[in-house]
Each structure stands twice: as structure tokens, then as C-alpha cells.
Amino acid sequence: MPGYDETIVAPRDRGAIGLLIVTACGWGLNWTVLKFVLQDWPALFARGMAGLLGAAALAAVAGIRRESLAAPREAWVSIATGAFINVFAWMGFTALSLNWLKVSEGALIAYSMPIWAMLLAWPINKERPTLRSLLATFLGVAGLAALMGGPGFDSEKWPGIAFALSAAVLFAVGAVRSRKPVAMPFTSFMAWQVGLGCLPMVVLSLLFEQPHPFSLSPAGMIGLLYMALGPMALCYLTWFSVLKRLPTSVAATGMLIVPIVGTLSAPAMLGDSIGQMQIVAIALTLSGVGLAIGKR
């Protein structure tokens, strides 16, 4: 926005930083929890079903708050666009990319999102990148690259690269566009967006992945409920609340916490180990995030 100094987070925005941390932790833990669900269901079906349950939860919250779920005609373009770029592309394209890429490679490309968000926010929202925001992004992405161990791509991986990069750029577009007001209640808007974004994942999975819906184990069921209520319901609400209160570059850089949370939760839940490179990566990434959200 014109006149908005994106390097300063005012005291009144400390709540927004809290919401940003909730979002990053919720989505970060999702990478580990998803492992349990993927033992029983394919990726698109797991994320799609979690999203439909999350949309139902958001609709229930909207009902409790006496928000109308009826979408005015002028809101449908925003709903459909948001459902595609914020939900289907981000969740679906990243899942599809794993057919060609390792999880670490897909995550490295997907979490280049802060770069694209910072670049897009300049022409669209007039948020000019500053030296501080550029340095914060550099530190964060350098830490992420170290965390993922550095990808070694070959020609067979290009479809996966295209899906992951498309997810990153489109999600950045969604982050930048989020400042535009929509003529309907916020929770109802998010319920429609998450539901419409996840329904095509389920349809595509039924057509191509041939899932077995009743094969979910108790651990997978717990994971599915977490994915629905946390990443798909609560975290989408908190993420778009953050985007209305913080500069796009700050919010996007904060998302680099996500793979850190995934890495730190893996030893406890999956028995993975953390080495010296991961410790260095976490330090670099947190330095970048701290620089982005801190005061001068």
C-alpha cells in the first residue's frame, strides 16, 4: 500500500504475528501428520477429503456466528479464483509434484513463494521491496535450501518442477490479492473457497488414483481430523487474517517457518534425526523471519 512502511510491525500488529506463528506451525506439522494419512490414502484424496471436512467445519463456524453462507453474485469471481490459486493449486499441485520429486525438492521449490510474493506486491500493492525485506528473504531461502539439502534435478523431474513452481507463484498471487475486500462474511467466504478448491482433488483422485476410502487406519483417521480442523480450517482463516494486517512480504517470509516445524516434529513423530546442517538451516531461516517481522 502507498505510504505503508513494510519494515515496521506496529505494536497493534503483535496479534497478527501470533496468528502468523499459528499458521506456520499448523501447516508445518501437517507435513509430518500427512505421512500417516498417506500410508492409507493417495495424496490428492487425502488432501481433498481433509479440505472438504475443513470446509464443513468452517461452514459450521459461520452458522454459529450467524453468518450467511449465501454468496452474492459479485463475490463468485473472487471465490472461484481464490479456490483455484489458494487451495487447489497450493495443495493439489504440490501433491502432484511429488510424483516426480522428492519431498525435500518439492518443498524447496514451493517455499520459494516469499520471493514471488515480494516481487508481485510491488506492482500490484505498491509495496516496494526494501533492503531489509530482500535480506530477510535471502536468509530465509538460504536456510531453506540448506534444510532441504540442495536438489539435484534431471530432465525427468521437469513436470514436478513445473507443478511445484506453479503452486508457489499462484499462492503468492493469492497472498497479494488478499487485500481486496469481498462483499460477504469472511468465514463463509473461506468455507466456499476451501470447499471448492478441494472438491476437484477428490474427483481427480477417484478418476486416476483409485483410492480405497474405507482403508483409513486409526492413526490415519486422527491425522485426517487434524488436517481438516487445523491446516484446512483454522490455518486458512488465520493466514488470510494475517494478510489483511501485515505487509505481504512479511507474511510470506514468515511462512518459511513451515518446513522448520515439519523438520523439528519429524524426530518425535516419525523417528527422524536432525543433523548439524539442519541446525544451521534453522538458524538461517529464523534469522530471516525475525528480520522480516521485527522492528527497526
GROMACS .gro file of C-alpha atoms in nm:
model
  296
    1MET     CA    1   0.000   0.000   0.000
    2PRO     CA    2   0.123   0.353  -0.065
    3GLY     CA    3   0.284   0.501   0.244
    4TYR     CA    4   0.299   0.164   0.425
    5ASP     CA    5   0.643   0.103   0.573
    6GLU     CA    6   0.669  -0.273   0.543
    7THR     CA    7   0.978  -0.295   0.765
    8ILE     CA    8   0.794  -0.195   1.081
    9VAL     CA    9   0.541  -0.406   1.268
   10ALA     CA   10   0.338  -0.177   1.492
   11PRO     CA   11   0.253  -0.289   1.848
   12ARG     CA   12  -0.112  -0.331   1.744
   13ASP     CA   13   0.003  -0.595   1.496
   14ARG     CA   14   0.157  -0.827   1.753
   15GLY     CA   15  -0.165  -1.024   1.736
   16ALA     CA   16  -0.107  -1.067   1.364
   17ILE     CA   17   0.240  -1.208   1.436
   18GLY     CA   18   0.078  -1.455   1.674
   19LEU     CA   19  -0.165  -1.560   1.402
   20LEU     CA   20   0.127  -1.595   1.160
   21ILE     CA   21   0.304  -1.830   1.402
   22VAL     CA   22  -0.015  -2.033   1.448
   23THR     CA   23  -0.050  -2.064   1.071
   24ALA     CA   24   0.312  -2.164   1.014
   25CYS     CA   25   0.311  -2.418   1.296
   26GLY     CA   26  -0.021  -2.567   1.185
   27TRP     CA   27   0.090  -2.606   0.824
   28GLY     CA   28   0.438  -2.722   0.929
   29LEU     CA   29   0.305  -3.002   1.147
   30ASN     CA   30   0.083  -3.101   0.856
   31TRP     CA   31   0.387  -3.221   0.656
   32THR     CA   32   0.458  -3.480   0.928
   33VAL     CA   33   0.096  -3.575   1.001
   34LEU     CA   34   0.031  -3.623   0.629
   35LYS     CA   35   0.279  -3.912   0.635
   36PHE     CA   36   0.036  -4.115   0.849
   37VAL     CA   37  -0.259  -4.050   0.616
   38LEU     CA   38  -0.054  -4.127   0.304
   39GLN     CA   39   0.004  -4.478   0.435
   40ASP     CA   40  -0.366  -4.544   0.365
   41TRP     CA   41  -0.477  -4.288   0.105
   42PRO     CA   42  -0.313  -4.130  -0.204
   43ALA     CA   43  -0.209  -3.764  -0.182
   44LEU     CA   44  -0.490  -3.592  -0.374
   45PHE     CA   45  -0.761  -3.791  -0.199
   46ALA     CA   46  -0.609  -3.727   0.146
   47ARG     CA   47  -0.579  -3.353   0.096
   48GLY     CA   48  -0.911  -3.324  -0.085
   49MET     CA   49  -1.111  -3.509   0.181
   50ALA     CA   50  -0.940  -3.314   0.458
   51GLY     CA   51  -1.034  -2.994   0.275
   52LEU     CA   52  -1.399  -3.091   0.238
   53LEU     CA   53  -1.417  -3.171   0.610
   54GLY     CA   54  -1.240  -2.843   0.684
   55ALA     CA   55  -1.489  -2.653   0.467
   56ALA     CA   56  -1.776  -2.817   0.656
   57ALA     CA   57  -1.616  -2.707   0.984
   58LEU     CA   58  -1.581  -2.351   0.854
   59ALA     CA   59  -1.945  -2.354   0.744
   60ALA     CA   60  -2.046  -2.469   1.093
   61VAL     CA   61  -1.846  -2.186   1.250
   62ALA     CA   62  -2.013  -1.942   1.011
   63GLY     CA   63  -2.351  -2.076   1.118
   64ILE     CA   64  -2.266  -2.038   1.486
   65ARG     CA   65  -2.162  -1.678   1.416
   66ARG     CA   66  -2.489  -1.627   1.226
   67GLU     CA   67  -2.304  -1.552   0.904
   68SER     CA   68  -2.497  -1.615   0.585
   69LEU     CA   69  -2.346  -1.881   0.360
   70ALA     CA   70  -2.522  -1.733   0.059
   71ALA     CA   71  -2.261  -1.586  -0.174
   72PRO     CA   72  -2.361  -1.270  -0.362
   73ARG     CA   73  -2.319  -1.280  -0.737
   74GLU     CA   74  -2.034  -1.028  -0.733
   75ALA     CA   75  -1.833  -1.249  -0.493
   76TRP     CA   76  -1.824  -1.560  -0.712
   77VAL     CA   77  -1.529  -1.448  -0.922
   78SER     CA   78  -1.323  -1.393  -0.606
   79ILE     CA   79  -1.440  -1.725  -0.459
   80ALA     CA   80  -1.358  -1.924  -0.772
   81THR     CA   81  -1.023  -1.753  -0.826
   82GLY     CA   82  -0.925  -1.797  -0.461
   83ALA     CA   83  -1.035  -2.161  -0.461
   84PHE     CA   84  -0.806  -2.231  -0.755
   85ILE     CA   85  -0.492  -2.037  -0.664
   86ASN     CA   86  -0.506  -2.052  -0.283
   87VAL     CA   87  -0.633  -2.406  -0.229
   88PHE     CA   88  -0.637  -2.633  -0.535
   89ALA     CA   89  -0.306  -2.511  -0.680
   90TRP     CA   90  -0.123  -2.487  -0.348
   91MET     CA   91  -0.242  -2.818  -0.202
   92GLY     CA   92  -0.306  -3.007  -0.525
   93PHE     CA   93  -0.009  -2.902  -0.739
   94THR     CA   94   0.238  -2.962  -0.455
   95ALA     CA   95   0.090  -3.309  -0.405
   96LEU     CA   96   0.116  -3.387  -0.778
   97SER     CA   97   0.476  -3.263  -0.788
   98LEU     CA   98   0.575  -3.545  -0.553
   99ASN     CA   99   0.511  -3.794  -0.835
  100TRP     CA  100   0.841  -3.671  -0.986
  101LEU     CA  101   1.022  -3.502  -0.696
  102LYS     CA  102   1.138  -3.594  -0.351
  103VAL     CA  103   0.952  -3.424  -0.066
  104SER     CA  104   1.259  -3.211   0.006
  105GLU     CA  105   1.286  -3.099  -0.358
  106GLY     CA  106   0.916  -3.016  -0.387
  107ALA     CA  107   0.922  -2.821  -0.061
  108LEU     CA  108   1.230  -2.625  -0.166
  109ILE     CA  109   1.057  -2.505  -0.483
  110ALA     CA  110   0.716  -2.448  -0.319
  111TYR     CA  111   0.864  -2.234  -0.043
  112SER     CA  112   1.025  -2.002  -0.291
  113MET     CA  113   0.682  -1.836  -0.253
  114PRO     CA  114   0.814  -1.538  -0.047
  115ILE     CA  115   1.030  -1.430  -0.342
  116TRP     CA  116   0.735  -1.424  -0.581
  117ALA     CA  117   0.508  -1.257  -0.325
  118MET     CA  118   0.761  -0.980  -0.265
  119LEU     CA  119   0.809  -0.922  -0.638
  120LEU     CA  120   0.435  -0.926  -0.715
  121ALA     CA  121   0.343  -0.700  -0.424
  122TRP     CA  122   0.549  -0.418  -0.576
  123PRO     CA  123   0.347  -0.359  -0.896
  124ILE     CA  124   0.010  -0.474  -0.755
  125ASN     CA  125   0.001  -0.332  -0.400
  126LYS     CA  126   0.277  -0.069  -0.433
  127GLU     CA  127   0.481  -0.243  -0.160
  128ARG     CA  128   0.834  -0.154  -0.270
  129PRO     CA  129   1.098  -0.410  -0.160
  130THR     CA  130   1.347  -0.268   0.087
  131LEU     CA  131   1.699  -0.379   0.165
  132ARG     CA  132   1.565  -0.524   0.490
  133SER     CA  133   1.297  -0.734   0.317
  134LEU     CA  134   1.542  -0.851   0.049
  135LEU     CA  135   1.796  -0.958   0.312
  136ALA     CA  136   1.525  -1.134   0.516
  137THR     CA  137   1.410  -1.326   0.209
  138PHE     CA  138   1.768  -1.417   0.115
  139LEU     CA  139   1.842  -1.553   0.464
  140GLY     CA  140   1.516  -1.746   0.475
  141VAL     CA  141   1.557  -1.908   0.134
  142ALA     CA  142   1.926  -1.984   0.203
  143GLY     CA  143   1.823  -2.158   0.523
  144LEU     CA  144   1.553  -2.349   0.340
  145ALA     CA  145   1.799  -2.460   0.072
  146ALA     CA  146   2.034  -2.588   0.342
  147LEU     CA  147   1.745  -2.757   0.522
  148MET     CA  148   1.641  -2.945   0.209
  149GLY     CA  149   1.998  -3.044   0.129
  150GLY     CA  150   2.007  -2.890  -0.219
  151PRO     CA  151   1.822  -3.057  -0.505
  152GLY     CA  152   1.992  -3.229  -0.796
  153PHE     CA  153   1.747  -3.216  -1.083
  154ASP     CA  154   1.744  -3.425  -1.401
  155SER     CA  155   1.530  -3.396  -1.712
  156GLU     CA  156   1.270  -3.645  -1.587
  157LYS     CA  157   1.184  -3.416  -1.296
  158TRP     CA  158   1.068  -3.119  -1.502
  159PRO     CA  159   0.694  -3.198  -1.469
  160GLY     CA  160   0.733  -3.198  -1.092
  161ILE     CA  161   0.932  -2.875  -1.103
  162ALA     CA  162   0.659  -2.715  -1.313
  163PHE     CA  163   0.384  -2.819  -1.070
  164ALA     CA  164   0.575  -2.704  -0.759
  165LEU     CA  165   0.681  -2.374  -0.914
  166SER     CA  166   0.327  -2.308  -1.038
  167ALA     CA  167   0.197  -2.371  -0.686
  168ALA     CA  168   0.448  -2.124  -0.541
  169VAL     CA  169   0.374  -1.846  -0.790
  170LEU     CA  170  -0.005  -1.888  -0.776
  171PHE     CA  171  -0.009  -1.894  -0.395
  172ALA     CA  172   0.199  -1.576  -0.400
  173VAL     CA  173  -0.060  -1.420  -0.633
  174GLY     CA  174  -0.329  -1.518  -0.384
  175ALA     CA  175  -0.134  -1.361  -0.099
  176VAL     CA  176  -0.100  -1.034  -0.289
  177ARG     CA  177  -0.467  -1.027  -0.399
  178SER     CA  178  -0.597  -1.092  -0.047
  179ARG     CA  179  -0.606  -0.722   0.041
  180LYS     CA  180  -0.901  -0.666  -0.192
  181PRO     CA  181  -1.231  -0.664   0.005
  182VAL     CA  182  -1.503  -0.918  -0.071
  183ALA     CA  183  -1.873  -0.844  -0.023
  184MET     CA  184  -1.955  -1.137   0.208
  185PRO     CA  185  -1.869  -1.259   0.563
  186PHE     CA  186  -1.510  -1.372   0.597
  187THR     CA  187  -1.568  -1.722   0.744
  188SER     CA  188  -1.836  -1.802   0.486
  189PHE     CA  189  -1.603  -1.682   0.211
  190MET     CA  190  -1.327  -1.913   0.334
  191ALA     CA  191  -1.568  -2.209   0.364
  192TRP     CA  192  -1.666  -2.172  -0.003
  193GLN     CA  193  -1.303  -2.120  -0.109
  194VAL     CA  194  -1.166  -2.426   0.072
  195GLY     CA  195  -1.457  -2.648  -0.031
  196LEU     CA  196  -1.449  -2.555  -0.400
  197GLY     CA  197  -1.070  -2.580  -0.405
  198CYS     CA  198  -1.066  -2.932  -0.259
  199LEU     CA  199  -1.363  -3.088  -0.439
  200PRO     CA  200  -1.169  -3.122  -0.772
  201MET     CA  201  -0.889  -3.302  -0.586
  202VAL     CA  202  -1.133  -3.570  -0.470
  203VAL     CA  203  -1.285  -3.603  -0.818
  204LEU     CA  204  -0.943  -3.632  -0.985
  205SER     CA  205  -0.832  -3.884  -0.725
  206LEU     CA  206  -1.138  -4.103  -0.783
  207LEU     CA  207  -1.069  -4.092  -1.156
  208PHE     CA  208  -0.693  -4.150  -1.156
  209GLU     CA  209  -0.566  -4.259  -0.812
  210GLN     CA  210  -0.837  -4.520  -0.734
  211PRO     CA  211  -0.834  -4.468  -0.355
  212HIS     CA  212  -0.989  -4.705  -0.104
  213PRO     CA  213  -1.196  -4.471   0.117
  214PHE     CA  214  -1.260  -4.725   0.394
  215SER     CA  215  -0.897  -4.829   0.436
  216LEU     CA  216  -0.809  -4.550   0.680
  217SER     CA  217  -0.633  -4.674   0.996
  218PRO     CA  218  -0.689  -4.522   1.344
  219ALA     CA  219  -0.364  -4.323   1.310
  220GLY     CA  220  -0.472  -4.209   0.964
  221MET     CA  221  -0.813  -4.104   1.099
  222ILE     CA  222  -0.652  -3.890   1.368
  223GLY     CA  223  -0.423  -3.740   1.105
  224LEU     CA  224  -0.719  -3.667   0.877
  225LEU     CA  225  -0.909  -3.491   1.157
  226TYR     CA  226  -0.603  -3.280   1.235
  227MET     CA  227  -0.558  -3.188   0.867
  228ALA     CA  228  -0.925  -3.091   0.839
  229LEU     CA  229  -0.956  -2.883   1.155
  230GLY     CA  230  -0.603  -2.741   1.163
  231PRO     CA  231  -0.438  -2.674   0.824
  232MET     CA  232  -0.759  -2.666   0.617
  233ALA     CA  233  -0.991  -2.477   0.854
  234LEU     CA  234  -0.810  -2.282   1.126
  235CYS     CA  235  -0.489  -2.210   0.934
  236TYR     CA  236  -0.664  -2.076   0.624
  237LEU     CA  237  -0.861  -1.840   0.849
  238THR     CA  238  -0.550  -1.721   1.033
  239TRP     CA  239  -0.343  -1.691   0.713
  240PHE     CA  240  -0.585  -1.458   0.539
  241SER     CA  241  -0.635  -1.263   0.861
  242VAL     CA  242  -0.258  -1.211   0.872
  243LEU     CA  243  -0.251  -1.092   0.510
  244LYS     CA  244  -0.500  -0.818   0.592
  245ARG     CA  245  -0.285  -0.688   0.880
  246LEU     CA  246   0.080  -0.734   0.773
  247PRO     CA  247   0.271  -0.644   0.456
  248THR     CA  248   0.270  -0.928   0.205
  249SER     CA  249   0.648  -0.974   0.214
  250VAL     CA  250   0.648  -1.005   0.594
  251ALA     CA  251   0.367  -1.260   0.598
  252ALA     CA  252   0.520  -1.461   0.314
  253THR     CA  253   0.864  -1.470   0.476
  254GLY     CA  254   0.702  -1.593   0.797
  255MET     CA  255   0.583  -1.897   0.603
  256LEU     CA  256   0.944  -2.017   0.589
  257ILE     CA  257   0.883  -2.139   0.945
  258VAL     CA  258   0.663  -2.414   0.797
  259PRO     CA  259   0.941  -2.655   0.682
  260ILE     CA  260   1.128  -2.591   1.007
  261VAL     CA  261   0.829  -2.706   1.210
  262GLY     CA  262   0.800  -3.008   0.982
  263THR     CA  263   1.167  -3.090   1.037
  264LEU     CA  264   1.150  -3.046   1.415
  265SER     CA  265   0.832  -3.251   1.452
  266ALA     CA  266   0.963  -3.543   1.246
  267PRO     CA  267   1.202  -3.683   1.512
  268ALA     CA  268   0.928  -3.708   1.774
  269MET     CA  269   0.657  -3.842   1.542
  270LEU     CA  270   0.849  -4.033   1.274
  271GLY     CA  271   1.182  -4.112   1.441
  272ASP     CA  272   1.385  -3.895   1.202
  273SER     CA  273   1.714  -3.740   1.314
  274ILE     CA  274   1.839  -3.380   1.298
  275GLY     CA  275   2.198  -3.314   1.193
  276GLN     CA  276   2.432  -3.016   1.200
  277MET     CA  277   2.317  -2.894   0.857
  278GLN     CA  278   1.958  -2.883   0.977
  279ILE     CA  279   2.060  -2.679   1.281
  280VAL     CA  280   2.245  -2.428   1.059
  281ALA     CA  281   1.945  -2.413   0.825
  282ILE     CA  282   1.704  -2.344   1.110
  283ALA     CA  283   1.927  -2.066   1.241
  284LEU     CA  284   1.947  -1.901   0.898
  285THR     CA  285   1.574  -1.927   0.834
  286LEU     CA  286   1.472  -1.797   1.176
  287SER     CA  287   1.716  -1.507   1.131
  288GLY     CA  288   1.541  -1.414   0.808
  289VAL     CA  289   1.195  -1.444   0.960
  290GLY     CA  290   1.299  -1.244   1.266
  291LEU     CA  291   1.442  -0.972   1.045
  292ALA     CA  292   1.119  -0.959   0.845
  293ILE     CA  293   0.876  -0.931   1.138
  294GLY     CA  294   1.093  -0.730   1.378
  295LYS     CA  295   1.111  -0.354   1.429
  296ARG     CA  296   1.398  -0.138   1.319
   0.00000   0.00000   0.00000
